[in-house]
Coordinates of C-alpha atoms in Angstrom, one line a residue:
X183 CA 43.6 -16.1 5.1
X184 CA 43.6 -17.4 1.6
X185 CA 39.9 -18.0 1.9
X186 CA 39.2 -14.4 2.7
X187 CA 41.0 -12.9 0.2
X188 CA 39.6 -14.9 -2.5
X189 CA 36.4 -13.4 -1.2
X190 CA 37.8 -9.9 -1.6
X191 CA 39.0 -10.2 -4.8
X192 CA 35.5 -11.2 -5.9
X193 CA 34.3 -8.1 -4.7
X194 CA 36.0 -6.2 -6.9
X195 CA 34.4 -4.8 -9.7
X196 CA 35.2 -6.7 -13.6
X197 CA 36.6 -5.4 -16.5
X198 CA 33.8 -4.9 -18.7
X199 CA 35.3 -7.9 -21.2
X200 CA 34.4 -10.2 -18.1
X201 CA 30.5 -9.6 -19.0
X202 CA 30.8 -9.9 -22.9
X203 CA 30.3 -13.2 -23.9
X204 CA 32.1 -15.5 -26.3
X205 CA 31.7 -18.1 -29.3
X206 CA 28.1 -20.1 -28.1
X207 CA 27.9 -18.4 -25.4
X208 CA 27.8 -14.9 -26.4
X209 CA 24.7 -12.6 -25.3
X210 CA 24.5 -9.1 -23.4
X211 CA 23.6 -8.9 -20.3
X212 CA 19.8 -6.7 -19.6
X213 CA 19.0 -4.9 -16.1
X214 CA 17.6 -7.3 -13.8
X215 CA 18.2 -8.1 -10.0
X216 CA 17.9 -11.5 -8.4
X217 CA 17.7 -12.8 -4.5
X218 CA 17.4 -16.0 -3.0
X219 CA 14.1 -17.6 -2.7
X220 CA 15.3 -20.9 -0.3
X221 CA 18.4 -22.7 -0.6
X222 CA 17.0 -24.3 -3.8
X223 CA 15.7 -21.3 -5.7
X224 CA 16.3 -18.2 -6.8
X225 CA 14.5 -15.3 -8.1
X226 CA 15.5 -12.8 -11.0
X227 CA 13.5 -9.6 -11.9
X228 CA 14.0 -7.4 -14.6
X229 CA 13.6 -3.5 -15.4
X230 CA 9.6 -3.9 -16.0
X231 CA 8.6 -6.5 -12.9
X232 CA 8.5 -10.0 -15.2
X233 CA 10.4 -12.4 -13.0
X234 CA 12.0 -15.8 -13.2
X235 CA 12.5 -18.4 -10.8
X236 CA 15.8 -20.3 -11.4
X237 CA 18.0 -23.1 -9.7
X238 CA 20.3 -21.6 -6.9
X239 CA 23.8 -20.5 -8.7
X240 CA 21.7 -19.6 -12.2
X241 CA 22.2 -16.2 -11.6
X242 CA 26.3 -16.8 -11.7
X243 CA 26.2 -18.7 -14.4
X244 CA 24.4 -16.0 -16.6
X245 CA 26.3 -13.0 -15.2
X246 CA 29.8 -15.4 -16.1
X247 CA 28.0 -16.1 -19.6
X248 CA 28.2 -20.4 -18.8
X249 CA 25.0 -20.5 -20.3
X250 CA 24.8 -22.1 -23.9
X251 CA 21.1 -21.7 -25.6
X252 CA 22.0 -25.1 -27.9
X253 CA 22.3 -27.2 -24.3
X254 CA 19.5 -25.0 -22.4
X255 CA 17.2 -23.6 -24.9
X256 CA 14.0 -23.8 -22.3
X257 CA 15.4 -21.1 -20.2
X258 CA 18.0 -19.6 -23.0
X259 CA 14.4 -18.8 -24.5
X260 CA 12.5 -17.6 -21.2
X261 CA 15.8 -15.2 -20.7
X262 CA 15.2 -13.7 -23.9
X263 CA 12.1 -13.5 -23.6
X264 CA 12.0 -11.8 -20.2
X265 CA 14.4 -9.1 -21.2
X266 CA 17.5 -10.7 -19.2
X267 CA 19.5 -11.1 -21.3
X268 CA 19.5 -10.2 -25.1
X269 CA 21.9 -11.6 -28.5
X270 CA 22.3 -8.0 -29.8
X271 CA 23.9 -5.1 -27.9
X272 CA 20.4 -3.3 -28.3
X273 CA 17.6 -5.4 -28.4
X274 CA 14.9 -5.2 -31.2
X275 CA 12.0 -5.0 -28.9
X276 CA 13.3 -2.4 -26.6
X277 CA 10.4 0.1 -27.8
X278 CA 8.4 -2.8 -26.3
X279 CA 10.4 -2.6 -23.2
X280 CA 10.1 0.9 -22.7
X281 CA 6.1 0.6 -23.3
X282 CA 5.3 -1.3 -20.3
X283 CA 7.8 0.4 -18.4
X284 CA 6.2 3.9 -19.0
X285 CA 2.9 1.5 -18.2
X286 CA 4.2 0.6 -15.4
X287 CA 4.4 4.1 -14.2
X288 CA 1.3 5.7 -15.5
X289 CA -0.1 6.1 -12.3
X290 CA 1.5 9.6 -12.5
X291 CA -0.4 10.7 -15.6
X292 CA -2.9 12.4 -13.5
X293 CA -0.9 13.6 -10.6
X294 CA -3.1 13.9 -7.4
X295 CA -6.2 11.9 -7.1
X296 CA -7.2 11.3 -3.8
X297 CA -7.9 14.4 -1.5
X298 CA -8.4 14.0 2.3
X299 CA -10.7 15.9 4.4
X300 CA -10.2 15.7 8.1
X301 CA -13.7 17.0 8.7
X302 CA -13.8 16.7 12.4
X303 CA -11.3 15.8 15.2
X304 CA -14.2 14.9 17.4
X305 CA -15.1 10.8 18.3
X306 CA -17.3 9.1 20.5
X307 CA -14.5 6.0 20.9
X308 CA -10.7 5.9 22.6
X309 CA -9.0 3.2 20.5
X310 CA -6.2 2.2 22.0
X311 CA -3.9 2.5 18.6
X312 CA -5.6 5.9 17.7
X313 CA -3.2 7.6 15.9
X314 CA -4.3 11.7 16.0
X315 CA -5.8 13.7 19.7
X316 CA -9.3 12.8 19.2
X317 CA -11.4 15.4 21.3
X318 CA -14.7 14.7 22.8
X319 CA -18.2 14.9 20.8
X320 CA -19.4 18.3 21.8
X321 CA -16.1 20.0 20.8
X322 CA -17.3 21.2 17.8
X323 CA -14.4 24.3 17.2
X324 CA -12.0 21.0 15.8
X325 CA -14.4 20.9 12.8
X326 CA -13.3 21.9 9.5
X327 CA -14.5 25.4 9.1
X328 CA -16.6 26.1 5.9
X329 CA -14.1 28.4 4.8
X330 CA -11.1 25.7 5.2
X331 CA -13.7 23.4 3.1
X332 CA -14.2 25.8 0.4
X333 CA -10.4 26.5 -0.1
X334 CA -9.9 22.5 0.5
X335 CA -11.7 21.8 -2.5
X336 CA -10.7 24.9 -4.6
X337 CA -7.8 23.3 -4.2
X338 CA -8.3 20.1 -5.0
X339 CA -10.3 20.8 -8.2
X340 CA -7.3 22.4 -9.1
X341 CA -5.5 19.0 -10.0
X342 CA -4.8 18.1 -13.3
X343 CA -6.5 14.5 -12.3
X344 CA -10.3 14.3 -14.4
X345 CA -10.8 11.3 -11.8
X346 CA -10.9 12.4 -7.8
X347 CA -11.9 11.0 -4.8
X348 CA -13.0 13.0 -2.0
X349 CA -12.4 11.3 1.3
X350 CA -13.9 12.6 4.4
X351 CA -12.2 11.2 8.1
X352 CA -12.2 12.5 11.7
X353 CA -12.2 11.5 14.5
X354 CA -15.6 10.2 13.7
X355 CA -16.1 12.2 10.5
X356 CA -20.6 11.2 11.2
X357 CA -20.5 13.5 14.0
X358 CA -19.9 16.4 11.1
X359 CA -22.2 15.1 8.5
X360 CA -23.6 18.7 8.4
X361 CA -20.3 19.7 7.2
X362 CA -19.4 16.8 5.0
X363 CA -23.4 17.3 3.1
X364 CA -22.2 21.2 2.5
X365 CA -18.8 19.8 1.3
X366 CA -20.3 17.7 -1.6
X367 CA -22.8 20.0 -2.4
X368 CA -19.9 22.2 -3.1
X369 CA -18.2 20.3 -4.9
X370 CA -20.9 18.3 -7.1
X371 CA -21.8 21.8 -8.6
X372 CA -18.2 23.0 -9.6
X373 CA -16.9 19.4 -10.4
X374 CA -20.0 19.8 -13.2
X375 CA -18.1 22.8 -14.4
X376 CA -14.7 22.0 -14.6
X377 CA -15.8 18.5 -16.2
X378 CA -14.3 16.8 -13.0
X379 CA -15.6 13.1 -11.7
X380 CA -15.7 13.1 -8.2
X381 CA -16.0 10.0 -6.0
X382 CA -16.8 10.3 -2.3
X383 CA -16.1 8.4 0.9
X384 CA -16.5 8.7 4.2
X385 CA -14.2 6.5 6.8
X386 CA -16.8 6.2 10.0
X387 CA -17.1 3.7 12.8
X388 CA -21.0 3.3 12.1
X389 CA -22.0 4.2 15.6
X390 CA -23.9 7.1 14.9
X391 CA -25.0 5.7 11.5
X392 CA -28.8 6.6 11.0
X393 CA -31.5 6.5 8.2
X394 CA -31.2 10.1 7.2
X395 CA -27.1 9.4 6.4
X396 CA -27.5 6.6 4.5
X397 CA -30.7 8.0 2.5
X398 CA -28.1 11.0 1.7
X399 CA -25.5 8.9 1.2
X400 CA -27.7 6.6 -1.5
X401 CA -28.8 9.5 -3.1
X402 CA -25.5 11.1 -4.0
X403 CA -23.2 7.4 -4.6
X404 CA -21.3 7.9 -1.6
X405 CA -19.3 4.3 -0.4
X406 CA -18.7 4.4 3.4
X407 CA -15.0 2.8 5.2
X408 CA -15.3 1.2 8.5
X409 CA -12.8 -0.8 11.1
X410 CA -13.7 -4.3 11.7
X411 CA -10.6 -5.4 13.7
X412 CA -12.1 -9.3 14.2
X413 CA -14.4 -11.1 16.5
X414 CA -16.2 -9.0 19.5
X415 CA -13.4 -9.8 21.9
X416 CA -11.1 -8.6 19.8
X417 CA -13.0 -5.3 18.3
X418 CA -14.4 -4.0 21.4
X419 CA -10.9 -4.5 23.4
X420 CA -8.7 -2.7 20.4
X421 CA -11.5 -0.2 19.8
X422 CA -13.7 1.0 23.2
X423 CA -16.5 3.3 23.4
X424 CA -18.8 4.0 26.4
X425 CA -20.9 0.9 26.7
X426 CA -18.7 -1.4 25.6
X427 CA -20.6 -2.0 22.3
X428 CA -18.1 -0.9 19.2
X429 CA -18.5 -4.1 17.9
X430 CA -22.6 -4.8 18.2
X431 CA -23.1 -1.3 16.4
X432 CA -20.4 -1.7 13.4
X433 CA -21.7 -5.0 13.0
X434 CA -25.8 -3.2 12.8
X435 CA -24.1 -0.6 10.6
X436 CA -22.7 -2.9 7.9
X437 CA -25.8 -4.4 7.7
X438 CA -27.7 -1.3 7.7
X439 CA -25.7 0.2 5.0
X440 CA -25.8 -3.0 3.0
X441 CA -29.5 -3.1 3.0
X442 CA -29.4 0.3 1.4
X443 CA -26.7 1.1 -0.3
X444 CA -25.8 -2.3 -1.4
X445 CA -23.2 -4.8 -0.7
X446 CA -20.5 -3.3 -2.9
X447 CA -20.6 0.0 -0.3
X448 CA -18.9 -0.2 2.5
X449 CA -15.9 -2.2 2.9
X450 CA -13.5 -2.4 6.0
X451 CA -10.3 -2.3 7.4
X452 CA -8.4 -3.9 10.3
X453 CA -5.7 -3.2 12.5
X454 CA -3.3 -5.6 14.0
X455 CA -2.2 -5.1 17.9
X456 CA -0.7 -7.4 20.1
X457 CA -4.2 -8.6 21.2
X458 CA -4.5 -10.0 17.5
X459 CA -1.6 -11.5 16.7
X460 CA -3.0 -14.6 18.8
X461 CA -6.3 -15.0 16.5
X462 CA -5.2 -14.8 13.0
X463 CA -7.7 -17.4 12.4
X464 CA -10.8 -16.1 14.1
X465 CA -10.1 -12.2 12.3
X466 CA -10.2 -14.0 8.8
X467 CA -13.6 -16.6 9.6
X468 CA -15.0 -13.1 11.6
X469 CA -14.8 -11.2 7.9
X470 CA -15.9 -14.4 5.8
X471 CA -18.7 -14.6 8.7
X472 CA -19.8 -11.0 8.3
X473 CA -20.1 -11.3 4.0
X474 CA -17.0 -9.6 3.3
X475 CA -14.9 -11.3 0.3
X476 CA -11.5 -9.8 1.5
X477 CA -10.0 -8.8 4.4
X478 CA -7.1 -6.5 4.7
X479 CA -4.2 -7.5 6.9
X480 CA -2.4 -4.8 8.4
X481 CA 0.2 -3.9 11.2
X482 CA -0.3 -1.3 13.6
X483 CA 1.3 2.2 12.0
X484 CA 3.8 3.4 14.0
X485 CA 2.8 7.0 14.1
X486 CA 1.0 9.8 16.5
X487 CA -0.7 8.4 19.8
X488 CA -0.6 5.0 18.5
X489 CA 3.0 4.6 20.0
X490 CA 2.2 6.0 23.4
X491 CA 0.7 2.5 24.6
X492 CA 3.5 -0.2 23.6
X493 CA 2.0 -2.5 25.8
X494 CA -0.6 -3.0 23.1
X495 CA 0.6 -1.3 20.0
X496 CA 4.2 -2.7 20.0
X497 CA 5.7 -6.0 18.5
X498 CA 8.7 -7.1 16.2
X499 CA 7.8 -7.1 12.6
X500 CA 8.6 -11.2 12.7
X501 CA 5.6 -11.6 14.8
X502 CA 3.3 -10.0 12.0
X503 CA 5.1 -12.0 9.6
X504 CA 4.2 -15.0 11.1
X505 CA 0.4 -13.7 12.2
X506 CA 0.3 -12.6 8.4
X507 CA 1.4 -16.0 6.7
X508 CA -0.7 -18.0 9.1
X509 CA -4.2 -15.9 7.9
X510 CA -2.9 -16.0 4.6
X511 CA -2.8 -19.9 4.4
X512 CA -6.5 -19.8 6.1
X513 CA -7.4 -17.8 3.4
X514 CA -6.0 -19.9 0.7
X515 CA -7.8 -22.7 2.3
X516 CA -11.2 -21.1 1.9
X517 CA -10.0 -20.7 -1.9
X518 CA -9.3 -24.3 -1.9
X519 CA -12.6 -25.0 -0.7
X520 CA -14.6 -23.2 -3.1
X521 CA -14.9 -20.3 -1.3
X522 CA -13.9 -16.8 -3.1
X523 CA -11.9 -14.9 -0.5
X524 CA -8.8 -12.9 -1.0
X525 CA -6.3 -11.0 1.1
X526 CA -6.0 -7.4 -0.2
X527 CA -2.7 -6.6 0.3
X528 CA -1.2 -9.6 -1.4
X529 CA -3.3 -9.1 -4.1
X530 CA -2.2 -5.4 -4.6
X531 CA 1.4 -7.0 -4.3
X532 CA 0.6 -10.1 -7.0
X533 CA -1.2 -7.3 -9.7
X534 CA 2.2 -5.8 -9.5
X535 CA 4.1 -8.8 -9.9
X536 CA 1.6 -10.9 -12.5
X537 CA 0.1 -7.5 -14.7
X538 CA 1.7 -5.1 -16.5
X539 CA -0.4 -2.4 -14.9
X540 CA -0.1 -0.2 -11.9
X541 CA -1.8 -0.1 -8.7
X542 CA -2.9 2.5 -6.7
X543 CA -2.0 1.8 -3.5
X544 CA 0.2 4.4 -2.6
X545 CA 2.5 2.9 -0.1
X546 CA 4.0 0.4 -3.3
X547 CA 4.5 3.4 -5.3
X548 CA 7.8 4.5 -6.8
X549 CA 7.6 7.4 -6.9
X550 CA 5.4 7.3 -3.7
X551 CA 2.4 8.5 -3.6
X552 CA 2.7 11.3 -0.8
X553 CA 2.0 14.3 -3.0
X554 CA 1.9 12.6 -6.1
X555 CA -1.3 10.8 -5.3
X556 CA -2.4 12.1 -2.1
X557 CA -2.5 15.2 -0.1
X558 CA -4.5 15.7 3.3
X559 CA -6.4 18.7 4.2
X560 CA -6.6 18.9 8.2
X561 CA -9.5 20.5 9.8
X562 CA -7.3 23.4 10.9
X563 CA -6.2 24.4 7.4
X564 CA -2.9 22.7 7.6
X565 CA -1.7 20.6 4.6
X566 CA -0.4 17.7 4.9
X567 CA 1.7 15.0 2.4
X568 CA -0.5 12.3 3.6
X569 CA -2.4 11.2 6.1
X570 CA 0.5 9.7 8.5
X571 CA 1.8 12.7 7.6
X572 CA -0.8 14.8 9.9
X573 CA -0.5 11.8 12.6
X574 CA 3.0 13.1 13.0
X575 CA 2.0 16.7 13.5
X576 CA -0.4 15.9 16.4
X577 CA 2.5 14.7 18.2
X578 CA 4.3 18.4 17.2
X579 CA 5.8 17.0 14.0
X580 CA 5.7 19.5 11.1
X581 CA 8.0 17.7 9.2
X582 CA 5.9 16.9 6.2
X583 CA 3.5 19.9 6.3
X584 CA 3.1 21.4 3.0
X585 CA 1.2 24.5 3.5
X586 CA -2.3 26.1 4.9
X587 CA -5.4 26.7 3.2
X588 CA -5.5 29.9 4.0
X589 CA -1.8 31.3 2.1
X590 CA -0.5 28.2 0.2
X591 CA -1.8 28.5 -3.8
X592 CA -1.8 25.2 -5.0
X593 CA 2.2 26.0 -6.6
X594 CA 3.7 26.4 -3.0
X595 CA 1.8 23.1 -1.8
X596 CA 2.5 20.8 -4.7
X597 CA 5.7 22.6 -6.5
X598 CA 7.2 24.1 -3.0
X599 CA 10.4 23.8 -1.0
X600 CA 9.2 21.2 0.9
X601 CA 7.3 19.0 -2.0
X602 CA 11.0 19.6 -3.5
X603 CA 12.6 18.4 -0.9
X604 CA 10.7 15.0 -0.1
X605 CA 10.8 14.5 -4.1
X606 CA 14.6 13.4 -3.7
X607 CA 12.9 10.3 -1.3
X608 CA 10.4 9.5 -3.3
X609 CA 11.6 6.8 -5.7
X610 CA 12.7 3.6 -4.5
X611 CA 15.1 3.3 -7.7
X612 CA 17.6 6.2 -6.6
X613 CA 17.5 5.0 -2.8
X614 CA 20.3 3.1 -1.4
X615 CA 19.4 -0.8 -0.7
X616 CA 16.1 0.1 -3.0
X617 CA 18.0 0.4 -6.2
X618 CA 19.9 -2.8 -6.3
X619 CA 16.5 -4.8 -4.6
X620 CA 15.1 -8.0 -6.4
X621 CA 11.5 -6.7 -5.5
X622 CA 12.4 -2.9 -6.3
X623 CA 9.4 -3.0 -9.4
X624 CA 6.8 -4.8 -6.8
X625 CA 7.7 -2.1 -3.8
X626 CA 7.6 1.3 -3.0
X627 CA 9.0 4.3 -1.3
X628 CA 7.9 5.4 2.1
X629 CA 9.8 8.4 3.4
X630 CA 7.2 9.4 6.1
X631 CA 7.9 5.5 7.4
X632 CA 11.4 6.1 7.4
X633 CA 11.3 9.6 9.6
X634 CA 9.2 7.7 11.8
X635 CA 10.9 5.1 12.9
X636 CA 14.3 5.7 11.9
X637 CA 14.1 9.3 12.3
X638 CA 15.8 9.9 8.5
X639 CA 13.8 10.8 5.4
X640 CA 16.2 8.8 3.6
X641 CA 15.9 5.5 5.6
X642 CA 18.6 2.8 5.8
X643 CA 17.1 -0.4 4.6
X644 CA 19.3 -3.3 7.0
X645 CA 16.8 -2.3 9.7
X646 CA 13.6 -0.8 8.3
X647 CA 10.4 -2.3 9.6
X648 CA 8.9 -1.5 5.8
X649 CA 11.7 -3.3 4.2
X650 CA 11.8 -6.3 6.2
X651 CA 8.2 -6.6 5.5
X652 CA 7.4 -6.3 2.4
X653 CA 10.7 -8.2 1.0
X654 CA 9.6 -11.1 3.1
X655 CA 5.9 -11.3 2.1
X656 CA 7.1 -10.7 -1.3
X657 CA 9.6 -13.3 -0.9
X658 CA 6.8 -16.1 0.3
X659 CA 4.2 -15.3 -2.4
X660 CA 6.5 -16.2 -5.2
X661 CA 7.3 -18.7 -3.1
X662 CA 4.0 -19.6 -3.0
X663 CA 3.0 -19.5 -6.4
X664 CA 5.9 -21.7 -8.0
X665 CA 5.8 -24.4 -5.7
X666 CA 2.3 -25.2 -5.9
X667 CA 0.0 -24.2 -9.5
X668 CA -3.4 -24.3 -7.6
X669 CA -2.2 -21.8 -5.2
X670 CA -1.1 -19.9 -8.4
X671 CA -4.5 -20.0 -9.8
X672 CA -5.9 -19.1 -6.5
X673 CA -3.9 -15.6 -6.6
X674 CA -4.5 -15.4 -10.4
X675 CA -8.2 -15.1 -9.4
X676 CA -7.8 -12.8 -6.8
X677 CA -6.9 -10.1 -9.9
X678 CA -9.2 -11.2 -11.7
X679 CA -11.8 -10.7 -9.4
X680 CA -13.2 -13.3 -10.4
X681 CA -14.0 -16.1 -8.3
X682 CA -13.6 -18.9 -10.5
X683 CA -10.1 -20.7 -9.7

């Protein structure tokens, strides 16, 4: 009994005397957050990202102000330094401080940047993990209708952003290239005029991929997405088309592309289903095999269709975890070979954690970057926050719509109720079990997530799926890094780009 309320007396909050310091040991405590690394380290972040790995029961003995800088002036120094802890009530370099934090966050200076087109519902394949209704090839009334791409890219052209990317996706967004050439013809010829730089994808299986597309395509700078999910065995299993060849024609169409567009041009994605899990190793050689330099390692999303088979689609987020480290280790073993070949996702994680410069991936943004950085254009006319968001809706999901092409101005999509409303979720520093997080400045905000598998904008982090993920992998590549320096270099050169380690 006297054990447990010693424990609840510690929980009460101090008297602010308790955190001034005295005599040698006097300094003022900076905004930071810390978490336990192993049982041997710990981790402390401050306001702006810079962290600091320190000996378990550091953190106590700064918050209690045991530290004295004459008998520790190594990490007295790298406190300072880090904005920790500071000798004057307001430090002298907090204009410094506030720099890289506004740095940190300038990924909002242009608002909106990338614009998706859902060109077409119609696909040639029935992936198991699809995540939208996919209709067959000759249903050509779920195309995006010329008017809905007119007012698509009024709209878009609209943002404040000089620097846009246009995105085309389906279904299999080839089987309306008529559509998608009349899109960028549009838009070419009033981006000119409003002094707008457009950059254009288009996310395709490769199946129908022919000579007259990529000639287009080379002529007007347009970089192509594709699914590689691994090995044949793998691919043609997660991702089936009549014939039973998904694999054998992406693999043509990277090279095709490649041999015209360059190598730089297309790049890929994978999914992750249950089937996977079992070959972390043969995904990451299949990648290195087929020329890419990266791969991107990520879990099913739990939206739309996708959840329908569970069978294949469904597994504990430990599982991934494990799949995740396991490919991540092959990878680094390439890297200690010689061999330049990084893991995307870790590497958008590490530039937040070793640079004082966003990212733009929009899942580890804070605020995120649903609305702020991405809106989706459905071939209907329906706006969407996102793209998951419009996953949601083909299950009868309106939850995140923002609007229709055909009444919404660009004010009642961007500045409206329901951009008002999801704006309260959007920061990860104002959400419970976000704002007191060691890796709050190296995560993000996903609301959509949240209503998807936890049925609450809001989430509750104890048994989020995102936040389990992410705070472990986060976890293990600091981990990483300050146990071993080569591995360190390895990530270092992963930012860099540049392959020397």
């Amino acid at each position: 009994m006297e054990a447990i309320a010693q424990v609840k007396a510690n929980r009460k909050f101090k008297e602010l005397d308790y955190y001034r310091g005295q005599d040698s040991t006097e300094y003022f405590l900076m905004p930071f957050r810390f978490h336990r690394l192993n049982e041997e380290q710990e981790v402390i972040v401050s306001e702006v990202g810079d962290y600091l790995v320190v000996a378990t029961g550091t953190v106590a003995r700064i918050i209690g102000h045991q530290l004295d800088k004459n008998l520790e002036p190594d990490l007295y120094g790298d406190l300072i330094a880090g904005f920790f802890i500071s000798e004057e009530a307001v430090p002298p370099l907090i204009d410094v401080l506030a720099t890289r934090y506004r740095t940190k966050k300038s990924f909002l200076d242009g608002f909106t940047s990338l614009h998706l087109f859902v060109i077409t519902l119609r696909c040639e394949h029935t992936c198991h993990y699809c995540q939208v209704s996919r209709v067959t090839s000759d249903k050509d009334m779920f195309d995006m209708s010329a008017d809905h791409i007119d007012k698509g890219i009024d709209l878009m052209l609209q943002s404040p952003n000089p620097h846009l990317t246009m995105e085309f996706q389906g279904g299999e967004a080839l089987l309306a290239f008529d559509k998608i050439v009349y899109a960028i013809e549009r838009t070419k010829r009033l981006a000119a005029e409003k002094n707008k730089q457009v950059t254009y994808v288009i996310c395709t299986n490769l199946a129908v991929l022919d000579g007259n597309i990529l000639a287009y395509c080379k002529q007007n700078d347009v970089l192509l997405s594709t699914s590689l999910d691994g090995p044949g065995f793998i691919h043609n299993q997660n991702r089936r088309r009549p014939g039973n060849n998904s694999y054998e024609l992406t693999v043509k169409g990277i090279e095709m592309t490649r041999e015209v567009l360059g190598n730089d041009s297309i790049s890929a994605l994978m999914t992750t289903t249950n089937l996977s899990l079992n070959h972390p190793l043969e995904i990451v050689d299949e990648y290195h095999r087929q020329g890419f330099r990266s791969i991107f390692l990520r879990p099913i999303s739990p939206y739309g269709f996708a959840l329908k088979n569970e069978k294949k689609n469904k597994y504990d987020t430990d599982k991934f975890i494990d799949f995740y480290k396991t490919a991540l280790q092959h990878i680094i073993a390439y890297n200690k070979r010689g061999i330049f070949f990084k893991e995307e996702y870790a590497t958008i994680i590490l530039k937040k954690i070793l640079t004082p410069f966003p990212v733009g991936y929009v899942d580890l943004n804070s605020p995120a970057g649903a609305i702020t950085n991405v809106v989706l254009f459905n071939y209907d006319g329906a706006v969407y926050a996102s793209d998951e968001s419009r996953m949601l809706a083909e299950s009868k999901d309106y939850t995140f719509k923002l609007g229709h092409l055909d009444h919404s101005s660009y004010q009642d999509i961007f500045y409206g109720e329901k951009a008002q409303e999801l704006s309260e979720v959007l920061t990860n520093e104002s959400l419970p079990g976000c704002s007191e997080c060691a890796f709050q400045a190296y995560c993000g905000s996903d609301p959509i997530h949240n209503y998807a598998t936890q049925g609450d904008i809001w989430g509750y982090r104890p048994t989020s799926t995102f936040c389990h993920k992410n705070m472990e992998l986060i976890r293990y590549l600091i981990e990483l890094m300050e146990n071993d320096q080569s591995i360190r270099k390895i990530f270092e050169s992963w930012i860099r780009q540049n392959p020397n380690t």
